[in-house]
């Protein structure tokens, strides 16, 4: 029974979830991503079909979690591609704007880490802390 609930949480885009379910889903997804990454080493190269399928499954789960959480706010799931488009645009522009020669190696690593992971971490934190519309428990359990 619990496995069905977890699968529905991570793989179904329909429904609404609150902050607690979203946070639990993100922690579970992160654990699955790290564990799956380590389990797949040696099975498939970094550019193999297995790696692509694994990354696609993790991305799909993240989209499902985000969409359900956005619907708890009363927002459209179209916010996700809008965010991703702006994120990719910012990264593409930053590649040409950052002067890699001006930064020391640790500074460059920190700036690169912040550039690539900062918006995504901010997205997850925002979705985890913004209160929803307070839908009833029957609507919340629809996921």
PDB file of C-alpha atoms in Angstrom:
ATOM      1  CA  UNK A   1       0.000   0.000   0.000  1.00  0.00           C
ATOM      2  CA  UNK A   2       2.772   2.429   0.920  1.00  0.00           C
ATOM      3  CA  UNK A   3       4.618   1.639  -2.302  1.00  0.00           C
ATOM      4  CA  UNK A   4       1.536   2.588  -4.332  1.00  0.00           C
ATOM      5  CA  UNK A   5       1.305   5.911  -2.494  1.00  0.00           C
ATOM      6  CA  UNK A   6       5.009   6.602  -3.107  1.00  0.00           C
ATOM      7  CA  UNK A   7       4.753   5.682  -6.786  1.00  0.00           C
ATOM      8  CA  UNK A   8       1.690   7.886  -7.188  1.00  0.00           C
ATOM      9  CA  UNK A   9       3.488  10.737  -5.412  1.00  0.00           C
ATOM     10  CA  UNK A  10       6.574  10.521  -7.620  1.00  0.00           C
ATOM     11  CA  UNK A  11       5.143   9.448 -10.979  1.00  0.00           C
ATOM     12  CA  UNK A  12       1.612  10.830 -11.287  1.00  0.00           C
ATOM     13  CA  UNK A  13       1.225  14.459 -12.380  1.00  0.00           C
ATOM     14  CA  UNK A  14      -2.374  14.673 -11.161  1.00  0.00           C
ATOM     15  CA  UNK A  15      -3.455  15.799  -7.733  1.00  0.00           C
ATOM     16  CA  UNK A  16      -2.427  18.332  -5.125  1.00  0.00           C
ATOM     17  CA  UNK A  17       0.151  18.028  -2.345  1.00  0.00           C
ATOM     18  CA  UNK A  18       0.951  20.154   0.671  1.00  0.00           C
ATOM     19  CA  UNK A  19       4.340  21.324   1.917  1.00  0.00           C
ATOM     20  CA  UNK A  20       5.027  18.228   3.989  1.00  0.00           C
ATOM     21  CA  UNK A  21       4.280  15.783   1.151  1.00  0.00           C
ATOM     22  CA  UNK A  22       6.347  17.907  -1.258  1.00  0.00           C
ATOM     23  CA  UNK A  23       9.327  18.005   1.091  1.00  0.00           C
ATOM     24  CA  UNK A  24       9.071  14.263   1.742  1.00  0.00           C
ATOM     25  CA  UNK A  25       8.882  13.644  -2.006  1.00  0.00           C
ATOM     26  CA  UNK A  26      11.945  15.814  -2.702  1.00  0.00           C
ATOM     27  CA  UNK A  27      13.978  14.074   0.025  1.00  0.00           C
ATOM     28  CA  UNK A  28      12.908  10.660  -1.296  1.00  0.00           C
ATOM     29  CA  UNK A  29      13.673  11.681  -4.874  1.00  0.00           C
ATOM     30  CA  UNK A  30      17.122  12.979  -3.872  1.00  0.00           C
ATOM     31  CA  UNK A  31      17.868   9.716  -2.061  1.00  0.00           C
ATOM     32  CA  UNK A  32      16.736   7.720  -5.099  1.00  0.00           C
ATOM     33  CA  UNK A  33      18.848   9.897  -7.398  1.00  0.00           C
ATOM     34  CA  UNK A  34      22.003   9.478  -5.321  1.00  0.00           C
ATOM     35  CA  UNK A  35      21.408   5.774  -4.739  1.00  0.00           C
ATOM     36  CA  UNK A  36      20.545   5.157  -8.386  1.00  0.00           C
ATOM     37  CA  UNK A  37      23.600   7.074  -9.539  1.00  0.00           C
ATOM     38  CA  UNK A  38      25.871   4.912  -7.416  1.00  0.00           C
ATOM     39  CA  UNK A  39      24.065   1.710  -8.401  1.00  0.00           C
ATOM     40  CA  UNK A  40      24.359   2.490 -12.108  1.00  0.00           C
ATOM     41  CA  UNK A  41      28.119   3.120 -12.076  1.00  0.00           C
ATOM     42  CA  UNK A  42      29.739   0.530 -14.243  1.00  0.00           C
ATOM     43  CA  UNK A  43      26.400  -0.615 -15.685  1.00  0.00           C
ATOM     44  CA  UNK A  44      26.121   2.205 -18.120  1.00  0.00           C
ATOM     45  CA  UNK A  45      28.530   4.924 -19.139  1.00  0.00           C
ATOM     46  CA  UNK A  46      27.771   8.548 -18.305  1.00  0.00           C
ATOM     47  CA  UNK A  47      26.317   9.038 -21.790  1.00  0.00           C
ATOM     48  CA  UNK A  48      24.597   5.660 -22.151  1.00  0.00           C
ATOM     49  CA  UNK A  49      20.938   4.875 -22.626  1.00  0.00           C
ATOM     50  CA  UNK A  50      20.579   3.721 -19.017  1.00  0.00           C
ATOM     51  CA  UNK A  51      21.896   7.042 -17.720  1.00  0.00           C
ATOM     52  CA  UNK A  52      19.535   8.944 -19.989  1.00  0.00           C
ATOM     53  CA  UNK A  53      16.528   6.884 -18.876  1.00  0.00           C
ATOM     54  CA  UNK A  54      17.488   7.358 -15.229  1.00  0.00           C
ATOM     55  CA  UNK A  55      17.858  11.134 -15.646  1.00  0.00           C
ATOM     56  CA  UNK A  56      14.535  11.294 -17.503  1.00  0.00           C
ATOM     57  CA  UNK A  57      12.776   9.397 -14.693  1.00  0.00           C
ATOM     58  CA  UNK A  58      14.231  11.735 -12.053  1.00  0.00           C
ATOM     59  CA  UNK A  59      13.243  14.796 -14.125  1.00  0.00           C
ATOM     60  CA  UNK A  60       9.707  13.449 -14.625  1.00  0.00           C
ATOM     61  CA  UNK A  61       9.332  12.877 -10.877  1.00  0.00           C
ATOM     62  CA  UNK A  62      10.577  16.398 -10.116  1.00  0.00           C
ATOM     63  CA  UNK A  63       8.073  17.826 -12.617  1.00  0.00           C
ATOM     64  CA  UNK A  64       5.243  15.783 -11.083  1.00  0.00           C
ATOM     65  CA  UNK A  65       6.103  16.956  -7.562  1.00  0.00           C
ATOM     66  CA  UNK A  66       6.420  20.598  -8.647  1.00  0.00           C
ATOM     67  CA  UNK A  67       3.173  20.532 -10.659  1.00  0.00           C
ATOM     68  CA  UNK A  68       1.185  19.107  -7.750  1.00  0.00           C
ATOM     69  CA  UNK A  69       2.661  21.679  -5.378  1.00  0.00           C
ATOM     70  CA  UNK A  70       1.946  24.537  -7.795  1.00  0.00           C
ATOM     71  CA  UNK A  71      -1.669  23.409  -8.052  1.00  0.00           C
ATOM     72  CA  UNK A  72      -1.894  23.674  -4.261  1.00  0.00           C
ATOM     73  CA  UNK A  73      -1.131  27.392  -4.725  1.00  0.00           C
ATOM     74  CA  UNK A  74      -3.740  27.619  -7.455  1.00  0.00           C
ATOM     75  CA  UNK A  75      -1.017  28.192 -10.092  1.00  0.00           C
ATOM     76  CA  UNK A  76      -0.741  26.512 -13.462  1.00  0.00           C
ATOM     77  CA  UNK A  77       1.826  23.811 -14.152  1.00  0.00           C
ATOM     78  CA  UNK A  78       2.983  26.016 -17.042  1.00  0.00           C
ATOM     79  CA  UNK A  79       5.065  27.910 -14.486  1.00  0.00           C
ATOM     80  CA  UNK A  80       7.528  24.987 -14.670  1.00  0.00           C
ATOM     81  CA  UNK A  81       8.519  25.409 -18.349  1.00  0.00           C
ATOM     82  CA  UNK A  82       8.574  29.188 -17.871  1.00  0.00           C
ATOM     83  CA  UNK A  83      10.996  28.811 -14.948  1.00  0.00           C
ATOM     84  CA  UNK A  84      13.132  26.291 -16.829  1.00  0.00           C
ATOM     85  CA  UNK A  85      13.250  28.533 -19.902  1.00  0.00           C
ATOM     86  CA  UNK A  86      14.390  31.537 -17.855  1.00  0.00           C
ATOM     87  CA  UNK A  87      16.899  29.359 -16.018  1.00  0.00           C
ATOM     88  CA  UNK A  88      18.408  28.015 -19.248  1.00  0.00           C
ATOM     89  CA  UNK A  89      18.522  31.513 -20.714  1.00  0.00           C
ATOM     90  CA  UNK A  90      20.363  32.822 -17.640  1.00  0.00           C
ATOM     91  CA  UNK A  91      22.862  29.952 -17.807  1.00  0.00           C
ATOM     92  CA  UNK A  92      23.430  30.467 -21.537  1.00  0.00           C
ATOM     93  CA  UNK A  93      24.034  34.189 -21.028  1.00  0.00           C
ATOM     94  CA  UNK A  94      26.276  33.620 -17.994  1.00  0.00           C
ATOM     95  CA  UNK A  95      28.544  31.318 -19.976  1.00  0.00           C
ATOM     96  CA  UNK A  96      29.483  34.269 -22.165  1.00  0.00           C
ATOM     97  CA  UNK A  97      29.529  36.885 -19.396  1.00  0.00           C
ATOM     98  CA  UNK A  98      31.629  35.131 -16.721  1.00  0.00           C
ATOM     99  CA  UNK A  99      35.341  35.777 -17.051  1.00  0.00           C
ATOM    100  CA  UNK A 100      36.809  32.425 -16.115  1.00  0.00           C
ATOM    101  CA  UNK A 101      40.357  33.740 -16.105  1.00  0.00           C
ATOM    102  CA  UNK A 102      39.586  36.366 -13.447  1.00  0.00           C
ATOM    103  CA  UNK A 103      38.479  33.858 -10.839  1.00  0.00           C
ATOM    104  CA  UNK A 104      40.702  31.579  -8.762  1.00  0.00           C
ATOM    105  CA  UNK A 105      39.903  27.895  -9.034  1.00  0.00           C
ATOM    106  CA  UNK A 106      37.863  27.670  -5.805  1.00  0.00           C
ATOM    107  CA  UNK A 107      36.054  30.894  -6.650  1.00  0.00           C
ATOM    108  CA  UNK A 108      35.271  29.634 -10.117  1.00  0.00           C
ATOM    109  CA  UNK A 109      33.980  26.350  -8.709  1.00  0.00           C
ATOM    110  CA  UNK A 110      31.794  28.178  -6.183  1.00  0.00           C
ATOM    111  CA  UNK A 111      30.450  30.590  -8.812  1.00  0.00           C
ATOM    112  CA  UNK A 112      29.692  27.738 -11.201  1.00  0.00           C
ATOM    113  CA  UNK A 113      27.986  25.723  -8.470  1.00  0.00           C
ATOM    114  CA  UNK A 114      25.892  28.743  -7.458  1.00  0.00           C
ATOM    115  CA  UNK A 115      24.977  29.522 -11.052  1.00  0.00           C
ATOM    116  CA  UNK A 116      23.825  26.037 -11.901  1.00  0.00           C
ATOM    117  CA  UNK A 117      22.323  24.873  -8.624  1.00  0.00           C
ATOM    118  CA  UNK A 118      21.223  28.131  -6.968  1.00  0.00           C
ATOM    119  CA  UNK A 119      18.016  28.690  -8.953  1.00  0.00           C
ATOM    120  CA  UNK A 120      16.960  25.047  -8.605  1.00  0.00           C
ATOM    121  CA  UNK A 121      17.629  25.000  -4.860  1.00  0.00           C
ATOM    122  CA  UNK A 122      15.733  28.288  -4.548  1.00  0.00           C
ATOM    123  CA  UNK A 123      12.821  26.784  -6.523  1.00  0.00           C
ATOM    124  CA  UNK A 124      12.653  23.795  -4.174  1.00  0.00           C
ATOM    125  CA  UNK A 125      12.890  25.935  -1.046  1.00  0.00           C
ATOM    126  CA  UNK A 126      10.178  28.286  -2.300  1.00  0.00           C
ATOM    127  CA  UNK A 127       7.839  25.411  -3.094  1.00  0.00           C
ATOM    128  CA  UNK A 128       8.544  23.866   0.308  1.00  0.00           C
ATOM    129  CA  UNK A 129       7.857  26.999   2.385  1.00  0.00           C
ATOM    130  CA  UNK A 130       5.096  28.880   0.546  1.00  0.00           C
ATOM    131  CA  UNK A 131       1.775  27.990   2.151  1.00  0.00           C
ATOM    132  CA  UNK A 132      -0.875  26.519  -0.100  1.00  0.00           C
ATOM    133  CA  UNK A 133      -4.554  27.298  -0.353  1.00  0.00           C
ATOM    134  CA  UNK A 134      -5.418  24.963   2.508  1.00  0.00           C
ATOM    135  CA  UNK A 135      -7.425  22.474   0.516  1.00  0.00           C
ATOM    136  CA  UNK A 136      -9.290  19.839   2.475  1.00  0.00           C
ATOM    137  CA  UNK A 137      -7.661  16.536   3.339  1.00  0.00           C
ATOM    138  CA  UNK A 138      -9.779  14.676   0.769  1.00  0.00           C
ATOM    139  CA  UNK A 139      -8.392  16.852  -2.043  1.00  0.00           C
ATOM    140  CA  UNK A 140      -4.860  16.470  -0.706  1.00  0.00           C
ATOM    141  CA  UNK A 141      -5.085  12.710  -0.723  1.00  0.00           C
ATOM    142  CA  UNK A 142      -6.023  12.684  -4.401  1.00  0.00           C
ATOM    143  CA  UNK A 143      -2.384  12.214  -5.360  1.00  0.00           C
TER     144      UNK A 143
END
